[in-house]
PDB file of C-alpha atoms in Angstrom:
ATOM      1  CA  MET C   1     -74.714-175.547  15.454  1.00 36.00           C
ATOM      2  CA  THR C   2     -73.481-174.529  12.033  1.00 34.00           C
ATOM      3  CA  GLU C   3     -75.996-172.771   9.807  1.00 36.00           C
ATOM      4  CA  VAL C   4     -76.109-173.769   6.161  1.00 34.00           C
ATOM      5  CA  GLU C   5     -77.680-171.238   3.839  1.00 39.00           C
ATOM      6  CA  ALA C   6     -78.508-173.611   1.005  1.00 40.00           C
ATOM      7  CA  ARG C   7     -80.519-176.773   1.263  1.00 50.00           C
ATOM      8  CA  GLY C   8     -81.003-179.537  -1.184  1.00 56.00           C
ATOM      9  CA  GLY C   9     -84.073-181.461  -2.133  1.00 61.00           C
ATOM     10  CA  SER C  10     -85.780-184.009   0.064  1.00 66.00           C
ATOM     11  CA  ALA C  11     -84.216-187.451  -0.007  1.00 62.00           C
ATOM     12  CA  SER C  12     -87.691-188.800  -0.748  1.00 62.00           C
ATOM     13  CA  ILE C  13     -87.323-187.452  -4.277  1.00 62.00           C
ATOM     14  CA  ALA C  14     -84.697-190.113  -4.913  1.00 60.00           C
ATOM     15  CA  GLN C  15     -85.765-192.766  -2.359  1.00 70.00           C
ATOM     16  CA  ALA C  16     -89.523-192.516  -1.858  1.00 70.00           C
ATOM     17  CA  ASP C  17     -89.755-196.178  -0.789  1.00 80.00           C
ATOM     18  CA  TYR C  18     -87.106-195.867   1.961  1.00 87.00           C
ATOM     19  CA  TRP C  19     -88.254-197.566   5.173  1.00 91.00           C
ATOM     20  CA  TRP C  20     -88.268-194.329   7.184  1.00 92.00           C
ATOM     21  CA  TYR C  21     -90.705-192.633   4.806  1.00 90.00           C
ATOM     22  CA  ARG C  22     -92.994-195.647   4.787  1.00 91.00           C
ATOM     23  CA  VAL C  23     -93.019-195.864   8.569  1.00 94.00           C
ATOM     24  CA  ARG C  24     -93.391-192.131   9.016  1.00 94.00           C
ATOM     25  CA  GLY C  25     -96.426-192.094   6.746  1.00 93.00           C
ATOM     26  CA  SER C  26     -98.068-194.777   8.867  1.00 95.00           C
ATOM     27  CA  LEU C  27     -97.217-193.085  12.184  1.00 96.00           C
ATOM     28  CA  LEU C  28     -98.419-189.673  11.037  1.00 96.00           C
ATOM     29  CA  HIS C  29    -101.630-191.272   9.817  1.00 95.00           C
ATOM     30  CA  THR C  30    -102.190-192.901  13.212  1.00 97.00           C
ATOM     31  CA  VAL C  31    -101.477-189.783  15.268  1.00 98.00           C
ATOM     32  CA  LEU C  32    -102.863-187.020  13.077  1.00 97.00           C
ATOM     33  CA  LEU C  33    -105.701-188.352  10.933  1.00 96.00           C
ATOM     34  CA  PRO C  34    -108.312-187.661  13.647  1.00 96.00           C
ATOM     35  CA  PHE C  35    -107.370-183.972  13.509  1.00 97.00           C
ATOM     36  CA  ALA C  36    -107.704-183.840   9.714  1.00 96.00           C
ATOM     37  CA  ALA C  37    -111.043-185.615   9.495  1.00 92.00           C
ATOM     38  CA  GLY C  38    -113.689-183.642   7.610  1.00 92.00           C
ATOM     39  CA  ALA C  39    -111.302-180.948   6.379  1.00 96.00           C
ATOM     40  CA  ALA C  40    -112.551-179.361   3.173  1.00 96.00           C
ATOM     41  CA  ASP C  41    -109.409-177.408   2.193  1.00 96.00           C
ATOM     42  CA  VAL C  42    -105.908-178.688   2.974  1.00 95.00           C
ATOM     43  CA  LEU C  43    -102.448-177.212   2.416  1.00 95.00           C
ATOM     44  CA  ASP C  44     -99.411-179.528   2.478  1.00 93.00           C
ATOM     45  CA  VAL C  45     -96.282-177.408   3.051  1.00 94.00           C
ATOM     46  CA  GLY C  46     -93.028-179.098   2.089  1.00 86.00           C
ATOM     47  CA  SER C  47     -94.778-181.647  -0.063  1.00 74.00           C
ATOM     48  CA  ALA C  48     -91.553-183.048  -1.496  1.00 64.00           C
ATOM     49  CA  ASP C  49     -92.175-185.620   1.210  1.00 60.00           C
ATOM     50  CA  GLY C  50     -95.546-186.393  -0.304  1.00 53.00           C
ATOM     51  CA  PRO C  51     -94.991-190.168  -0.337  1.00 55.00           C
ATOM     52  CA  SER C  52     -95.193-190.022   3.471  1.00 61.00           C
ATOM     53  CA  VAL C  53     -98.453-188.098   3.680  1.00 78.00           C
ATOM     54  CA  SER C  54    -100.611-189.424   0.874  1.00 79.00           C
ATOM     55  CA  TRP C  55    -103.357-189.862   3.499  1.00 85.00           C
ATOM     56  CA  LEU C  56    -103.695-186.085   3.946  1.00 89.00           C
ATOM     57  CA  ARG C  57    -106.336-184.931   1.484  1.00 87.00           C
ATOM     58  CA  GLY C  58    -109.006-182.235   1.574  1.00 87.00           C
ATOM     59  CA  GLU C  59    -112.570-183.131   0.679  1.00 89.00           C
ATOM     60  CA  ARG C  60    -112.777-180.054  -1.572  1.00 92.00           C
ATOM     61  CA  MET C  61    -109.239-178.735  -2.191  1.00 91.00           C
ATOM     62  CA  HIS C  62    -105.744-180.079  -1.660  1.00 90.00           C
ATOM     63  CA  ILE C  63    -102.807-177.790  -2.418  1.00 91.00           C
ATOM     64  CA  THR C  64     -99.147-178.793  -2.222  1.00 90.00           C
ATOM     65  CA  LEU C  65     -96.304-176.310  -1.778  1.00 92.00           C
ATOM     66  CA  ASP C  66     -92.538-176.748  -1.793  1.00 89.00           C
ATOM     67  CA  VAL C  67     -89.456-174.611  -2.463  1.00 87.00           C
ATOM     68  CA  ASP C  68     -88.124-177.403  -4.679  1.00 83.00           C
ATOM     69  CA  PRO C  69     -90.220-177.905  -7.837  1.00 82.00           C
ATOM     70  CA  ARG C  70     -88.968-181.497  -8.044  1.00 79.00           C
ATOM     71  CA  GLY C  71     -91.140-182.239  -5.021  1.00 74.00           C
ATOM     72  CA  LEU C  72     -94.298-181.146  -6.799  1.00 80.00           C
ATOM     73  CA  VAL C  73     -96.526-182.972  -9.234  1.00 74.00           C
ATOM     74  CA  PRO C  74     -96.435-180.866 -12.428  1.00 72.00           C
ATOM     75  CA  GLY C  75     -99.527-178.737 -12.775  1.00 70.00           C
ATOM     76  CA  THR C  76    -100.879-179.377  -9.286  1.00 70.00           C
ATOM     77  CA  GLY C  77     -98.423-177.760  -6.865  1.00 86.00           C
ATOM     78  CA  VAL C  78     -97.181-174.300  -5.919  1.00 90.00           C
ATOM     79  CA  CYS C  79     -93.478-173.468  -5.732  1.00 90.00           C
ATOM     80  CA  GLY C  80     -93.063-171.208  -2.723  1.00 92.00           C
ATOM     81  CA  SER C  81     -91.665-170.676   0.766  1.00 93.00           C
ATOM     82  CA  ALA C  82     -93.168-171.450   4.163  1.00 95.00           C
ATOM     83  CA  LEU C  83     -91.833-168.055   5.263  1.00 96.00           C
ATOM     84  CA  GLN C  84     -94.172-166.246   2.860  1.00 96.00           C
ATOM     85  CA  LEU C  85     -97.132-168.393   1.924  1.00 97.00           C
ATOM     86  CA  PRO C  86     -98.823-167.147  -1.268  1.00 96.00           C
ATOM     87  CA  PHE C  87    -102.350-167.595   0.062  1.00 97.00           C
ATOM     88  CA  ALA C  88    -104.996-165.340   1.580  1.00 98.00           C
ATOM     89  CA  ASP C  89    -105.762-165.262   5.289  1.00 98.00           C
ATOM     90  CA  GLU C  90    -108.008-168.047   6.594  1.00 98.00           C
ATOM     91  CA  SER C  91    -107.897-170.146   3.415  1.00 97.00           C
ATOM     92  CA  PHE C  92    -107.490-173.659   4.858  1.00 98.00           C
ATOM     93  CA  ASP C  93    -108.986-176.016   7.399  1.00 98.00           C
ATOM     94  CA  VAL C  94    -105.750-177.977   7.816  1.00 97.00           C
ATOM     95  CA  VAL C  95    -102.093-177.127   7.175  1.00 97.00           C
ATOM     96  CA  GLY C  96     -99.546-179.958   7.247  1.00 96.00           C
ATOM     97  CA  ALA C  97     -95.805-179.313   7.676  1.00 96.00           C
ATOM     98  CA  PHE C  98     -93.875-182.534   8.052  1.00 95.00           C
ATOM     99  CA  ASP C  99     -90.147-182.106   8.704  1.00 94.00           C
ATOM    100  CA  VAL C 100     -90.326-178.539   7.425  1.00 94.00           C
ATOM    101  CA  ILE C 101     -90.031-176.137  10.375  1.00 96.00           C
ATOM    102  CA  GLU C 102     -86.449-177.172  11.144  1.00 95.00           C
ATOM    103  CA  HIS C 103     -85.510-175.763   7.706  1.00 93.00           C
ATOM    104  CA  CYS C 104     -87.113-172.383   8.434  1.00 95.00           C
ATOM    105  CA  GLU C 105     -85.387-169.343   9.903  1.00 95.00           C
ATOM    106  CA  PRO C 106     -86.938-167.456  11.580  1.00 95.00           C
ATOM    107  CA  GLU C 107     -88.994-170.322  12.933  1.00 96.00           C
ATOM    108  CA  GLY C 108     -91.647-167.984  14.296  1.00 97.00           C
ATOM    109  CA  VAL C 109     -92.328-166.459  10.881  1.00 97.00           C
ATOM    110  CA  ALA C 110     -93.083-169.880   9.365  1.00 97.00           C
ATOM    111  CA  ILE C 111     -95.457-170.841  12.180  1.00 98.00           C
ATOM    112  CA  ALA C 112     -97.141-167.424  12.039  1.00 98.00           C
ATOM    113  CA  GLU C 113     -97.665-167.826   8.289  1.00 98.00           C
ATOM    114  CA  MET C 114     -99.252-171.233   8.749  1.00 98.00           C
ATOM    115  CA  ALA C 115    -101.477-169.858  11.508  1.00 98.00           C
ATOM    116  CA  ARG C 116    -102.427-166.921   9.278  1.00 98.00           C
ATOM    117  CA  VAL C 117    -103.767-169.090   6.465  1.00 98.00           C
ATOM    118  CA  LEU C 118    -105.709-171.336   8.853  1.00 98.00           C
ATOM    119  CA  ARG C 119    -109.378-170.648   9.402  1.00 98.00           C
ATOM    120  CA  PRO C 120    -110.563-170.218  13.010  1.00 98.00           C
ATOM    121  CA  GLY C 121    -110.750-173.717  14.444  1.00 97.00           C
ATOM    122  CA  GLY C 122    -108.343-174.995  11.762  1.00 98.00           C
ATOM    123  CA  ARG C 123    -105.545-177.414  12.632  1.00 98.00           C
ATOM    124  CA  LEU C 124    -101.784-177.324  12.141  1.00 98.00           C
ATOM    125  CA  LEU C 125    -100.267-180.794  11.835  1.00 97.00           C
ATOM    126  CA  MET C 126     -96.485-181.048  11.961  1.00 97.00           C
ATOM    127  CA  SER C 127     -93.480-183.210  12.667  1.00 97.00           C
ATOM    128  CA  VAL C 128     -89.875-182.222  13.423  1.00 97.00           C
ATOM    129  CA  PRO C 129     -86.627-184.073  14.190  1.00 97.00           C
ATOM    130  CA  ALA C 130     -85.810-184.633  17.853  1.00 98.00           C
ATOM    131  CA  TYR C 131     -82.944-183.775  20.202  1.00 97.00           C
ATOM    132  CA  ARG C 132     -80.161-181.256  19.905  1.00 95.00           C
ATOM    133  CA  TRP C 133     -77.626-183.878  21.012  1.00 94.00           C
ATOM    134  CA  ALA C 134     -78.414-185.814  17.804  1.00 94.00           C
ATOM    135  CA  TRP C 135     -77.194-182.923  15.632  1.00 93.00           C
ATOM    136  CA  SER C 136     -74.744-184.201  13.025  1.00 89.00           C
ATOM    137  CA  ASP C 137     -73.346-183.512   9.592  1.00 86.00           C
ATOM    138  CA  PHE C 138     -76.592-184.982   8.218  1.00 86.00           C
ATOM    139  CA  ASP C 139     -78.480-181.982   9.638  1.00 89.00           C
ATOM    140  CA  GLU C 140     -75.933-179.541   8.257  1.00 87.00           C
ATOM    141  CA  GLN C 141     -76.036-181.095   4.802  1.00 85.00           C
ATOM    142  CA  ASN C 142     -79.830-180.922   4.822  1.00 85.00           C
ATOM    143  CA  GLY C 143     -79.926-177.273   5.818  1.00 88.00           C
ATOM    144  CA  HIS C 144     -81.463-177.733   9.255  1.00 93.00           C
ATOM    145  CA  TYR C 145     -81.382-174.890  11.768  1.00 95.00           C
ATOM    146  CA  ARG C 146     -82.428-176.855  14.828  1.00 97.00           C
ATOM    147  CA  ARG C 147     -83.727-180.091  16.351  1.00 97.00           C
ATOM    148  CA  TYR C 148     -86.498-180.262  18.942  1.00 98.00           C
ATOM    149  CA  THR C 149     -87.716-181.706  22.181  1.00 98.00           C
ATOM    150  CA  ARG C 150     -91.463-182.118  22.635  1.00 98.00           C
ATOM    151  CA  ARG C 151     -91.489-179.099  24.954  1.00 98.00           C
ATOM    152  CA  ARG C 152     -89.502-177.016  22.465  1.00 98.00           C
ATOM    153  CA  ALA C 153     -91.932-177.890  19.655  1.00 98.00           C
ATOM    154  CA  THR C 154     -95.080-177.176  21.669  1.00 98.00           C
ATOM    155  CA  THR C 155     -93.631-173.905  22.970  1.00 98.00           C
ATOM    156  CA  ALA C 156     -92.965-172.739  19.406  1.00 98.00           C
ATOM    157  CA  VAL C 157     -96.493-173.631  18.313  1.00 98.00           C
ATOM    158  CA  GLU C 158     -98.089-171.927  21.314  1.00 98.00           C
ATOM    159  CA  ALA C 159     -95.993-168.820  20.707  1.00 97.00           C
ATOM    160  CA  GLY C 160     -97.697-168.679  17.298  1.00 97.00           C
ATOM    161  CA  GLY C 161    -101.076-168.366  19.005  1.00 97.00           C
ATOM    162  CA  LEU C 162    -102.156-171.982  18.526  1.00 98.00           C
ATOM    163  CA  GLU C 163    -103.550-174.438  21.063  1.00 98.00           C
ATOM    164  CA  VAL C 164    -101.741-177.788  21.214  1.00 98.00           C
ATOM    165  CA  LEU C 165    -104.147-180.726  20.974  1.00 98.00           C
ATOM    166  CA  ARG C 166    -101.618-183.551  20.968  1.00 98.00           C
ATOM    167  CA  SER C 167     -97.840-183.814  21.083  1.00 98.00           C
ATOM    168  CA  THR C 168     -95.812-186.999  21.163  1.00 98.00           C
ATOM    169  CA  TYR C 169     -92.505-188.500  20.220  1.00 98.00           C
ATOM    170  CA  ALA C 170     -92.399-191.110  17.449  1.00 98.00           C
ATOM    171  CA  PHE C 171     -89.872-193.656  16.169  1.00 98.00           C
ATOM    172  CA  THR C 172     -89.452-194.902  19.735  1.00 98.00           C
ATOM    173  CA  SER C 173     -88.946-198.577  18.939  1.00 98.00           C
ATOM    174  CA  THR C 174     -86.189-197.778  16.425  1.00 97.00           C
ATOM    175  CA  PHE C 175     -84.582-195.205  18.734  1.00 97.00           C
ATOM    176  CA  PRO C 176     -81.586-197.354  19.811  1.00 96.00           C
ATOM    177  CA  PHE C 177     -80.562-197.737  16.163  1.00 94.00           C
ATOM    178  CA  PHE C 178     -80.997-193.994  15.576  1.00 94.00           C
ATOM    179  CA  ALA C 179     -78.932-193.056  18.638  1.00 95.00           C
ATOM    180  CA  ALA C 180     -76.125-195.450  17.709  1.00 93.00           C
ATOM    181  CA  GLU C 181     -76.044-194.187  14.111  1.00 91.00           C
ATOM    182  CA  ARG C 182     -75.943-190.529  15.173  1.00 90.00           C
ATOM    183  CA  LEU C 183     -73.245-191.048  17.788  1.00 88.00           C
ATOM    184  CA  ALA C 184     -71.123-193.001  15.293  1.00 87.00           C
ATOM    185  CA  ARG C 185     -71.698-190.287  12.715  1.00 83.00           C
ATOM    186  CA  ARG C 186     -70.697-187.522  15.119  1.00 78.00           C
ATOM    187  CA  THR C 187     -67.554-189.412  16.158  1.00 80.00           C
ATOM    188  CA  LYS C 188     -66.506-190.041  12.571  1.00 77.00           C
ATOM    189  CA  HIS C 189     -67.144-186.424  11.637  1.00 69.00           C
ATOM    190  CA  ALA C 190     -65.145-185.134  14.614  1.00 69.00           C
ATOM    191  CA  LEU C 191     -62.198-187.389  13.842  1.00 70.00           C
ATOM    192  CA  SER C 192     -62.126-186.381  10.184  1.00 67.00           C
ATOM    193  CA  ARG C 193     -62.215-182.682  11.147  1.00 59.00           C
ATOM    194  CA  SER C 194     -64.002-181.980   7.882  1.00 60.00           C
ATOM    195  CA  THR C 195     -66.682-179.363   7.312  1.00 57.00           C
ATOM    196  CA  ALA C 196     -70.109-180.585   6.240  1.00 55.00           C
ATOM    197  CA  GLU C 197     -71.496-178.781   3.221  1.00 58.00           C
ATOM    198  CA  ALA C 198     -75.069-178.523   2.005  1.00 55.00           C
ATOM    199  CA  ALA C 199     -75.804-181.080  -0.681  1.00 57.00           C
ATOM    200  CA  ASP C 200     -78.457-181.232  -3.376  1.00 61.00           C
ATOM    201  CA  ILE C 201     -80.034-184.483  -2.212  1.00 61.00           C
ATOM    202  CA  VAL C 202     -78.321-186.094   0.774  1.00 65.00           C
ATOM    203  CA  PRO C 203     -78.213-189.897   0.461  1.00 65.00           C
ATOM    204  CA  LEU C 204     -79.886-191.855   3.243  1.00 71.00           C
ATOM    205  CA  PRO C 205     -78.074-194.583   5.206  1.00 71.00           C
ATOM    206  CA  GLN C 206     -78.182-197.845   3.306  1.00 77.00           C
ATOM    207  CA  THR C 207     -80.024-200.794   4.832  1.00 81.00           C
ATOM    208  CA  SER C 208     -80.135-204.443   3.839  1.00 86.00           C
ATOM    209  CA  PRO C 209     -83.514-206.061   3.099  1.00 89.00           C
ATOM    210  CA  GLY C 210     -83.392-207.798   6.478  1.00 93.00           C
ATOM    211  CA  VAL C 211     -82.678-204.586   8.383  1.00 92.00           C
ATOM    212  CA  ASP C 212     -85.378-202.824   6.360  1.00 93.00           C
ATOM    213  CA  ARG C 213     -87.914-205.447   7.458  1.00 95.00           C
ATOM    214  CA  LEU C 214     -86.783-205.208  11.089  1.00 96.00           C
ATOM    215  CA  LEU C 215     -87.010-201.417  11.223  1.00 95.00           C
ATOM    216  CA  SER C 216     -90.382-201.467   9.487  1.00 96.00           C
ATOM    217  CA  TRP C 217     -91.660-204.043  11.984  1.00 97.00           C
ATOM    218  CA  LEU C 218     -90.423-201.968  14.916  1.00 97.00           C
ATOM    219  CA  GLY C 219     -92.128-198.935  13.399  1.00 97.00           C
ATOM    220  CA  GLY C 220     -95.329-200.955  13.353  1.00 97.00           C
ATOM    221  CA  LEU C 221     -95.009-201.436  17.118  1.00 98.00           C
ATOM    222  CA  ASP C 222     -94.883-197.661  17.477  1.00 98.00           C
ATOM    223  CA  GLY C 223     -98.081-197.396  15.491  1.00 98.00           C
ATOM    224  CA  LYS C 224     -99.896-199.767  17.841  1.00 98.00           C
ATOM    225  CA  MET C 225     -98.723-197.818  20.887  1.00 98.00           C
ATOM    226  CA  LEU C 226     -99.478-194.401  19.394  1.00 98.00           C
ATOM    227  CA  ALA C 227    -103.036-195.489  18.705  1.00 98.00           C
ATOM    228  CA  ARG C 228    -103.496-195.662  22.480  1.00 97.00           C
ATOM    229  CA  ARG C 229    -101.064-193.182  24.063  1.00 98.00           C
ATOM    230  CA  ASP C 230     -98.236-190.707  23.596  1.00 98.00           C
ATOM    231  CA  LEU C 231     -94.654-191.952  23.638  1.00 98.00           C
ATOM    232  CA  PRO C 232     -91.976-190.557  26.005  1.00 98.00           C
ATOM    233  CA  PHE C 233     -89.025-190.402  23.593  1.00 98.00           C
ATOM    234  CA  GLY C 234     -88.124-190.967  19.957  1.00 98.00           C
ATOM    235  CA  SER C 235     -86.270-189.470  17.022  1.00 97.00           C
ATOM    236  CA  SER C 236     -89.248-187.361  15.850  1.00 98.00           C
ATOM    237  CA  VAL C 237     -91.789-185.079  17.506  1.00 98.00           C
ATOM    238  CA  VAL C 238     -95.360-184.961  16.170  1.00 98.00           C
ATOM    239  CA  VAL C 239     -97.745-182.132  17.056  1.00 98.00           C
ATOM    240  CA  ALA C 240    -101.378-181.319  16.320  1.00 98.00           C
ATOM    241  CA  ALA C 241    -102.588-177.800  17.182  1.00 98.00           C
ATOM    242  CA  ARG C 242    -105.708-175.711  16.664  1.00 98.00           C
ATOM    243  CA  LYS C 243    -106.249-172.070  15.766  1.00 98.00           C
ATOM    244  CA  PRO C 244    -108.653-170.559  18.322  1.00 97.00           C
ATOM    245  CA  GLU C 245    -112.163-169.675  17.285  1.00 93.00           C
ATOM    246  CA  ARG C 246    -112.978-165.988  17.216  1.00 78.00           C
TER     247      ARG C 246
END
């Protein structure tokens, strides 16, 4: 996979109402809210995607952090890197990192930093894109370093000293559309023999209102299934983990 040093801003900055962000917010809420319940102090890393995680709030303190100031609400967020979090040890009950870790190199440093700022018993909530075979110019333009399987994601979290509480795939019902789009994208890119370059904000695939409704409805099916069980495949991996008590 080609490494891209620069990365642009989250597409949610320009398209916060895109179907994928709406569905992701609902799926993350279904899977992860039980692990955030009662948290007093919460850190949202990579909060440019805030429209997807508006449900994640601390009862006492909620801090947002992003490398791109455009992803922060003026006066309420911190501009900083997941590789060097500007917070003291054991500051938070919950740390959220949704589609963040794939941008971080070394991966282990980012997870170690999130574990460091968690209090004993605190929870790391995260999502990452799935499957190496789905790598395309979209990943290169967005400055990704990797994509994940569920095992790959849980192994990385456990290597950071955390205990995995739940791990599942998501976006299962829309997976056929995702796979077709990525394979078509890879074929087109290979035939053009062009080199993908990092972009400021990479535009998302356009959808008609009818397709938007269909994909949103299919995402709703995922939500109903995830409320009862983990899913065996999908275009995202969602993980909840806990920092051990002393």
